[in-house]
Short mmCIF file of C-alpha atoms and ligand atoms in Angstrom, two decimals:
data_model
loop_
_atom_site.label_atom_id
_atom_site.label_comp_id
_atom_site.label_asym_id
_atom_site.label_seq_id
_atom_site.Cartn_x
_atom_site.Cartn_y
_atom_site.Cartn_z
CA UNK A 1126 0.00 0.00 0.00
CA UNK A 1127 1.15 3.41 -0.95
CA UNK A 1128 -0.72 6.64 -0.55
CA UNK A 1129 -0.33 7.12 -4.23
CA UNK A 1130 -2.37 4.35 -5.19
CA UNK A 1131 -5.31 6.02 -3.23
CA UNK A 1132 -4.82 9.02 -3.69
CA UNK A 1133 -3.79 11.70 -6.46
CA UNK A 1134 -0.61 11.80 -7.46
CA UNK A 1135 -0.68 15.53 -7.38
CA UNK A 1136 -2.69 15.46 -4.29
CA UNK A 1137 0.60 17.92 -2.88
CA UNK A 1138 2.06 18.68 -5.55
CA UNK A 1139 3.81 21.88 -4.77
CA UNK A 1140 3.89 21.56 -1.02
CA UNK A 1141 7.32 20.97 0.44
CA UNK A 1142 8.09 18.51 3.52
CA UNK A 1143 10.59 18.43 6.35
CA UNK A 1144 11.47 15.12 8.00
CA UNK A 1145 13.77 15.41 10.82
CA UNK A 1146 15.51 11.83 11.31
CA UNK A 1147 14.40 11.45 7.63
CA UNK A 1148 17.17 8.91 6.52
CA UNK A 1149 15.70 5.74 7.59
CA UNK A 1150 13.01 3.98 8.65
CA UNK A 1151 9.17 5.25 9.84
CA UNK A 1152 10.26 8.85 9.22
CA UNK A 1153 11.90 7.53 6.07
CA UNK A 1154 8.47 6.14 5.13
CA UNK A 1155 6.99 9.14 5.97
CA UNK A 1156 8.96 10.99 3.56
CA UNK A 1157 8.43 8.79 0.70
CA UNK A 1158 4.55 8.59 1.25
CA UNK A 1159 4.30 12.14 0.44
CA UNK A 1160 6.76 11.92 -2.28
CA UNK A 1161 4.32 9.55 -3.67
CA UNK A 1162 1.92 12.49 -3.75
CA UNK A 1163 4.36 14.86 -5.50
CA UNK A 1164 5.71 16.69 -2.52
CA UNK A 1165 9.20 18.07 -2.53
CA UNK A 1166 11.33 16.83 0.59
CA UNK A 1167 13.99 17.98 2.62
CA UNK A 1168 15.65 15.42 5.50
CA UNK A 1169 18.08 15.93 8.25
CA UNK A 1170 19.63 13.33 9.78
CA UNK A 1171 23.18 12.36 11.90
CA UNK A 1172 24.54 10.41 8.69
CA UNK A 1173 25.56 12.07 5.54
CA UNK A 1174 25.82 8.54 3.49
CA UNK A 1175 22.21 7.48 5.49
CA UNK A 1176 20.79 10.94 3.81
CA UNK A 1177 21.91 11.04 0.23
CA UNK A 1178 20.81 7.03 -0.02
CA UNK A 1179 17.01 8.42 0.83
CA UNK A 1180 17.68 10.93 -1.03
CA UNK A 1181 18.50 8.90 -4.20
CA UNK A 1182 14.89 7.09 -3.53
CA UNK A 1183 12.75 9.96 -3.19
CA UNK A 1184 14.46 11.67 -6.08
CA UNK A 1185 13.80 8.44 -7.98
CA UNK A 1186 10.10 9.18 -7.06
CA UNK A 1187 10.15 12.48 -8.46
CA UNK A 1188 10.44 14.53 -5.72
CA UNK A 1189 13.09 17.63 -5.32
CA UNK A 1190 15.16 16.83 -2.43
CA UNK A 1191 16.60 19.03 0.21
CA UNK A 1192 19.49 16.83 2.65
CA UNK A 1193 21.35 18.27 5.46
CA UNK A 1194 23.38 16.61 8.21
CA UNK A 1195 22.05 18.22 11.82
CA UNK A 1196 21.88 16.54 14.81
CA UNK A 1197 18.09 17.75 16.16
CA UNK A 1198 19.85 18.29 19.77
CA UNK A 1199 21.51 21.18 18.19
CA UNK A 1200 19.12 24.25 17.57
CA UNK A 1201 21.44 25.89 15.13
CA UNK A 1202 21.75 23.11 13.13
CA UNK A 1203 18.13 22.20 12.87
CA UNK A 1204 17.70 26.36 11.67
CA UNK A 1205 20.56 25.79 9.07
CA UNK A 1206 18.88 22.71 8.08
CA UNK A 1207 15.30 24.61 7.47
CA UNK A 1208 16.98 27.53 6.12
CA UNK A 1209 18.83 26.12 3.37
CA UNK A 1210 15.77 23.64 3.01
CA UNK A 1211 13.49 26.99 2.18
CA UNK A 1212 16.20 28.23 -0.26
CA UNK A 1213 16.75 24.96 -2.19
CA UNK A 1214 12.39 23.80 -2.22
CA UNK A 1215 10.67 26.96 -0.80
CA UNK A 1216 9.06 27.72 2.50
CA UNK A 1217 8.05 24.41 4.01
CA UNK A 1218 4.09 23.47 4.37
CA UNK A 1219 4.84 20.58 6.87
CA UNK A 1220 7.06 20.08 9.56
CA UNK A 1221 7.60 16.16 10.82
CA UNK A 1222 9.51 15.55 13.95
CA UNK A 1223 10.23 11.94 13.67
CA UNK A 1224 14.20 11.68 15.15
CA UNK A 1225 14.42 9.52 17.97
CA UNK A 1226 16.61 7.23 20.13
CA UNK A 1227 15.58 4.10 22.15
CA UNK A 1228 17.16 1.62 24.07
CA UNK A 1229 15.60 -1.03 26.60
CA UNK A 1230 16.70 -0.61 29.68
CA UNK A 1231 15.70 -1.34 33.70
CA UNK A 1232 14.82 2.65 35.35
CA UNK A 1233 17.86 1.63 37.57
CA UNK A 1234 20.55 0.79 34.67
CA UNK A 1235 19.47 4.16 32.70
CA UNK A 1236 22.20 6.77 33.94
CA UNK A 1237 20.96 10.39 33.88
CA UNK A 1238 22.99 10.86 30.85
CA UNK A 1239 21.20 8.22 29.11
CA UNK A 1240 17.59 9.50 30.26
CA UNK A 1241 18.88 12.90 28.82
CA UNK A 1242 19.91 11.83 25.87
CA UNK A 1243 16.75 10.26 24.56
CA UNK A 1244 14.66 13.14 25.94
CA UNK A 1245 17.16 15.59 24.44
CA UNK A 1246 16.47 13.31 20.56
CA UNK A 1247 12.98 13.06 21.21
CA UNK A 1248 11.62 15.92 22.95
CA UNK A 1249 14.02 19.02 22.56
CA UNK A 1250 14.41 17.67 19.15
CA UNK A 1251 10.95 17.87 18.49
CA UNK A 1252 10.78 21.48 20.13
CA UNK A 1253 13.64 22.39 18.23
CA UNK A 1254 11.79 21.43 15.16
CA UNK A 1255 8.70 23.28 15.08
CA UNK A 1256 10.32 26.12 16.82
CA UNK A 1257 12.80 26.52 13.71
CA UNK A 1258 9.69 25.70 11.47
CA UNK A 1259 7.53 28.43 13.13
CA UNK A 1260 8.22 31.36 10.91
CA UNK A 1261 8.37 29.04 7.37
CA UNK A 1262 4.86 27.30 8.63
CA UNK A 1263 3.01 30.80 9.55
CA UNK A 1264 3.95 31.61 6.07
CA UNK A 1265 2.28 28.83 4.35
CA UNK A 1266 -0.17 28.34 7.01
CA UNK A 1267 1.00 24.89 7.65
CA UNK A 1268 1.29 21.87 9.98
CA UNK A 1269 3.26 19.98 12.37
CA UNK A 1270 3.34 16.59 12.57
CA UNK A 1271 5.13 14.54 15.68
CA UNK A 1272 6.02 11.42 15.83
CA UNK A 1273 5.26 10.15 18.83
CA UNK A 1274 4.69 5.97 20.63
CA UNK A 1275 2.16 4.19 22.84
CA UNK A 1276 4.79 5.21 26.04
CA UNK A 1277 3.28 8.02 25.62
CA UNK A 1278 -0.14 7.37 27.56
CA UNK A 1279 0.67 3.48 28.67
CA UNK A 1280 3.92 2.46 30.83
CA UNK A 1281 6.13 -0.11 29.07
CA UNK A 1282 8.22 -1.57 31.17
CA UNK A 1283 12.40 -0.46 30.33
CA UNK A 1284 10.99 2.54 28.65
CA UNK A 1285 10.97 5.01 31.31
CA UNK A 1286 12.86 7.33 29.52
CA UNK A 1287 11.34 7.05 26.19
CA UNK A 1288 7.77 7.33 27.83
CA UNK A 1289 8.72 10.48 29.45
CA UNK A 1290 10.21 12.13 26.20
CA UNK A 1291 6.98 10.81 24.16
CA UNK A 1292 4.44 12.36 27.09
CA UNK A 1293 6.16 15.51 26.73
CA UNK A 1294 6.12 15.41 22.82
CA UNK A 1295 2.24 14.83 22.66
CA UNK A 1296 1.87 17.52 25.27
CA UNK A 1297 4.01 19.65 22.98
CA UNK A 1298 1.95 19.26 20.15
CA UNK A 1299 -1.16 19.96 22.01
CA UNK A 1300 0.36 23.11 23.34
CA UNK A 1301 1.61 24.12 19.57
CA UNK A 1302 -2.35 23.54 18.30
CA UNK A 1303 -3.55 25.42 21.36
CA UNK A 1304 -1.57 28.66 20.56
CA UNK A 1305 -0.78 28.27 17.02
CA UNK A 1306 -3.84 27.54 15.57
CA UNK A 1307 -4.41 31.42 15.05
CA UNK A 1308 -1.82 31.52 12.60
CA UNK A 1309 -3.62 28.60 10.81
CA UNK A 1310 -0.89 26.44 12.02
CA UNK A 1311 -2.57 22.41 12.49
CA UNK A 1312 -0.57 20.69 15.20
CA UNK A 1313 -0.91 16.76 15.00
CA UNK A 1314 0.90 13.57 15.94
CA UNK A 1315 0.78 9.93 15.10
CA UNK A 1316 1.15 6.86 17.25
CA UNK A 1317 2.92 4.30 15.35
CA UNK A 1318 2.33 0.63 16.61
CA UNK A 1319 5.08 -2.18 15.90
CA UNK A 1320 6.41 -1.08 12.74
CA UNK A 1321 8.21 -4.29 10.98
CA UNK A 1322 11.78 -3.68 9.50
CA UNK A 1323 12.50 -0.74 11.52
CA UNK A 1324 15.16 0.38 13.92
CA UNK A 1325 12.82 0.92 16.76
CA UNK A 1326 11.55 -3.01 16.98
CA UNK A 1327 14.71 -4.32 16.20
CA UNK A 1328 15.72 -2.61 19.63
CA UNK A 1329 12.20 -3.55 21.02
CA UNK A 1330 11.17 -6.42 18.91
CA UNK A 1331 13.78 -8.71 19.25
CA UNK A 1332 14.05 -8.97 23.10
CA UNK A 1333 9.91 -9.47 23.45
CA UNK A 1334 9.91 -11.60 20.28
CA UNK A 1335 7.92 -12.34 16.84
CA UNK A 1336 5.01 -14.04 18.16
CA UNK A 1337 4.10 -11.74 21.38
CA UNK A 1338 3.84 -8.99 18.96
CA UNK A 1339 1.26 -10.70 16.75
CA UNK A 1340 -0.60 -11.90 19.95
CA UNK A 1341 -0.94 -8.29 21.10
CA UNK A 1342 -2.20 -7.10 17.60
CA UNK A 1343 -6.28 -7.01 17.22
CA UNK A 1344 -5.46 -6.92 13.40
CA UNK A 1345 -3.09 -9.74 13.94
CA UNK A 1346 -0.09 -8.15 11.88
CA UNK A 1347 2.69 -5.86 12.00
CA UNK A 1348 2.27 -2.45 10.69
CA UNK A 1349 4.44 -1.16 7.72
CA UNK A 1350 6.00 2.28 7.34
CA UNK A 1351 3.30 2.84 4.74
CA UNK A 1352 0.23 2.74 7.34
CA UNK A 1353 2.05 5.36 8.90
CA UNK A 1354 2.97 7.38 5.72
CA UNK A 1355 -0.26 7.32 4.48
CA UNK A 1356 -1.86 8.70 7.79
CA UNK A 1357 0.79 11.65 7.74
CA UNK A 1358 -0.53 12.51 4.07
CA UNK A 1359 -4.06 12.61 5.07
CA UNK A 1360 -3.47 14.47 8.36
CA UNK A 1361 -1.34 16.91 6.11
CA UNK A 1362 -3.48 17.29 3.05
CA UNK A 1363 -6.76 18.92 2.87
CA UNK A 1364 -8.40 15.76 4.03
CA UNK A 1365 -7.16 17.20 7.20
CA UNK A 1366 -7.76 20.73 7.29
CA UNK A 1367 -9.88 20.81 10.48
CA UNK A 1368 -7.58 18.14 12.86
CA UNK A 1369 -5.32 19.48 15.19
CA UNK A 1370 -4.17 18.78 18.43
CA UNK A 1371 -4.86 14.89 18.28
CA UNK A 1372 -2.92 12.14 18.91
CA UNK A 1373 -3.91 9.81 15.99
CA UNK A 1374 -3.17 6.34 16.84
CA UNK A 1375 -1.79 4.07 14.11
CA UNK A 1376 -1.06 0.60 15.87
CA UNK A 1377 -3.77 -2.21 14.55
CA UNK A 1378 -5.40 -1.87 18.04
CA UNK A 1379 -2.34 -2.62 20.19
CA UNK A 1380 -2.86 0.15 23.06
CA UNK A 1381 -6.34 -1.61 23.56
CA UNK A 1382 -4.26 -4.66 25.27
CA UNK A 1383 -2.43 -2.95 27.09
CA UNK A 1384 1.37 -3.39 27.73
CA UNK A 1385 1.12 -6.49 29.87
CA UNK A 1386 2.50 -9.17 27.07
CA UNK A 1387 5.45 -7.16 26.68
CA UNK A 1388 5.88 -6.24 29.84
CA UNK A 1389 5.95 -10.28 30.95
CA UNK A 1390 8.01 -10.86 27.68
CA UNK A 1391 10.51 -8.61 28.30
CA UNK A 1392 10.92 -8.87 31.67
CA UNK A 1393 11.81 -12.71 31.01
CA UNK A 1394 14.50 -11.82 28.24
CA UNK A 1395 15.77 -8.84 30.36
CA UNK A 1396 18.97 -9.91 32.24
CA UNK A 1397 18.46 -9.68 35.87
CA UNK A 1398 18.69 -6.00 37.63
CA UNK A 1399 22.08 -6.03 38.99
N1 LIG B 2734 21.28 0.68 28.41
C1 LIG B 2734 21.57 1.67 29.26
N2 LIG B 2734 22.12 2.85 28.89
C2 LIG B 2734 22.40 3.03 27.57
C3 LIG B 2734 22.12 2.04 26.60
C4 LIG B 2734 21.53 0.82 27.07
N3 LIG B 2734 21.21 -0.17 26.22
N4 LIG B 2734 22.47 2.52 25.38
C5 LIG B 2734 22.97 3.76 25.59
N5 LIG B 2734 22.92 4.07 26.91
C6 LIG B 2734 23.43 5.28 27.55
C7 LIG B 2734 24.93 5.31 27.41
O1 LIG B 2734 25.52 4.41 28.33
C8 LIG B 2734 25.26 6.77 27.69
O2 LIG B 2734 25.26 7.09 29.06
P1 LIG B 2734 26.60 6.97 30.00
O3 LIG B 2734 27.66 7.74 29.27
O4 LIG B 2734 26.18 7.57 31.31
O5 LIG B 2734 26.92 5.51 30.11
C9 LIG B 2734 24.02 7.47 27.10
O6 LIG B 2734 22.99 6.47 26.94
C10 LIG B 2734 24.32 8.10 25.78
O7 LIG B 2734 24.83 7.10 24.93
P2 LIG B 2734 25.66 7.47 23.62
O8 LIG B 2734 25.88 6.21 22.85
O9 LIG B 2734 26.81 8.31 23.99
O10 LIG B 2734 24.60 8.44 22.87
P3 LIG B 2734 24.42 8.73 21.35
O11 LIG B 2734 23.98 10.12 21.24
O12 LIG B 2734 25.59 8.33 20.54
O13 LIG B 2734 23.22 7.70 20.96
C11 LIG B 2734 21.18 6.56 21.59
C12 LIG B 2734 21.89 7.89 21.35
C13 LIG B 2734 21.70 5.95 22.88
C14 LIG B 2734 19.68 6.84 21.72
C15 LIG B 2734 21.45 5.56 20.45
O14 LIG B 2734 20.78 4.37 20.74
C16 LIG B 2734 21.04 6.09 19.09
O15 LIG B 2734 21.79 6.82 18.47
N6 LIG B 2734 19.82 5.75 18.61
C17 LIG B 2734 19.31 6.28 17.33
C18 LIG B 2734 18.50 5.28 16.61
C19 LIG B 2734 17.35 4.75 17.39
O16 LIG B 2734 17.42 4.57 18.59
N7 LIG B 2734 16.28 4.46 16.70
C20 LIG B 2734 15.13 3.91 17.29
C21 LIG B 2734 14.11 4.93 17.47
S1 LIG B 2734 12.63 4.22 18.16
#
């Protein structure tokens, strides 16, 4: 499934994209679903060779392509990124911040660094993001799209950190819709569920393993990076012009079970707390 074979493939044709952490994976698909719809795309990531190999993909798609290394922890980077993204594809229409870091850990074996770290990736990231955006998305009257995780409103366990940073990212958004939506600025996120053949469950995935997965899936499958793609099109296009400040979940029913598979999963293939 691809959003183009739903929808036009002009649908936004003209409208430029910014993917923070837009290299690889979810954010990766992200970036190619509105490709697929003739947006133009600019991506930041840590990894120069990461970038220009999405970069040769979505250009293969059609789309003009923006790439810039920037860390999203660093401010000045992320308003380099957007700046030379408005010079090279114009003022940007919407804004995803999808970077993030993960790693399983107990609450006890996380040192503060690596608590800051991921809610420096996820969180400041994601500020960092729309705050650079703000000025380019009052322009076009745009929208900001997070990317945000079921730790956001559920406790998995080894995921205090990430929970925290994803809380704080949905609270974010709903802060961003609250006071930006006078400058016609939409403020959105999306709740991915497992997502197969990405980075995020091969770090959670592998530990809690295949088959609990599909067991705590109503729709009895993983998700692809398409399902979320094609959400972040809608939500962006003018099929979405009157959503903002919701949380869309995207996860084939998983927050519905709760977290107690994994939890019992994990805590099996978790060595012991020291
Ligand atoms: N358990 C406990 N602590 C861990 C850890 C683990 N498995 N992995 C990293 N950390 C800690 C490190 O020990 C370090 O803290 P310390 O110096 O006090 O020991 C801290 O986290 C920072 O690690 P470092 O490797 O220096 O950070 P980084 O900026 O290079 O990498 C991460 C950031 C840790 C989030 C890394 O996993 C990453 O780059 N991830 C990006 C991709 C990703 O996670 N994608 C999935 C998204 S869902």
């Amino acid at each position: 499934m691809n959003a183009s074979k739903y929808l036009p493939i002009t649908l936004l044709k003209g409208h430029t994209v910014f993917v923070t952490g837009g290299g690889s994976g979810i954010n990766l698909g992200i970036a190619k679903s509105f490709a697929s719809v003739g947006a133009d795309i600019a991506i930041c990531g840590r990894t120069a060779e990461r970038l220009e190999s999405a970069a040769a993909e979505l250009r293969h798609m059609g789309a003009r392509v923006s790439t810039s290394v920037a860390d999203v922890r660093d401010y000045a980077a992320v308003e380099t990124a957007l700046a030379k993204s408005r010079e090279e594809l114009g003022a940007v229409h919407t804004m995803v911040c999808g970077a993030a870091g993960n790693f399983v850990a107990r609450a006890e074996a996380i040192s503060a660094k690596g608590f800051r770290t991921v809610v420096e990736i996820d969180l400041l990231g994601a500020f960092h993001g729309a705050h650079a955006a703000f000025e380019q998305l009052k322009e076009t009257r745009g929208n900001l799209i997070f990317v945000s995780a079921g730790q956001a409103y559920l406790p998995f366990a080894f995921q205090a950190h990430v929970g925290a940073a994803k809380a704080g990212i949905d609270n974010l958004m709903r802060n961003l819709a609250l006071e930006w939506g006078r400058h016609g600025i939409r403020s959105n996120s999306i709740v991915p569920g497992p997502i197969e053949g990405t980075e995020g469950m091969k770090r959670l995935g592998g530990a809690a393993g295949e088959d609990t997965w599909k067991r705590m899936v109503p729709l009895g499958r993983y998700g692809t990076v398409d399902d979320i793609g094609g959400m972040a099109v809608v939500l962006a296009s003018p099929l979405g012009a009157y959503v903002t400040g919701a949380q869309i979940v995207v996860d084939g029913g998983i927050g519905l079970q709760g977290s107690g598979l994994f939890n019992q999963a994990m805590e099996q293939a978790m060595p012991a707390s020291p």
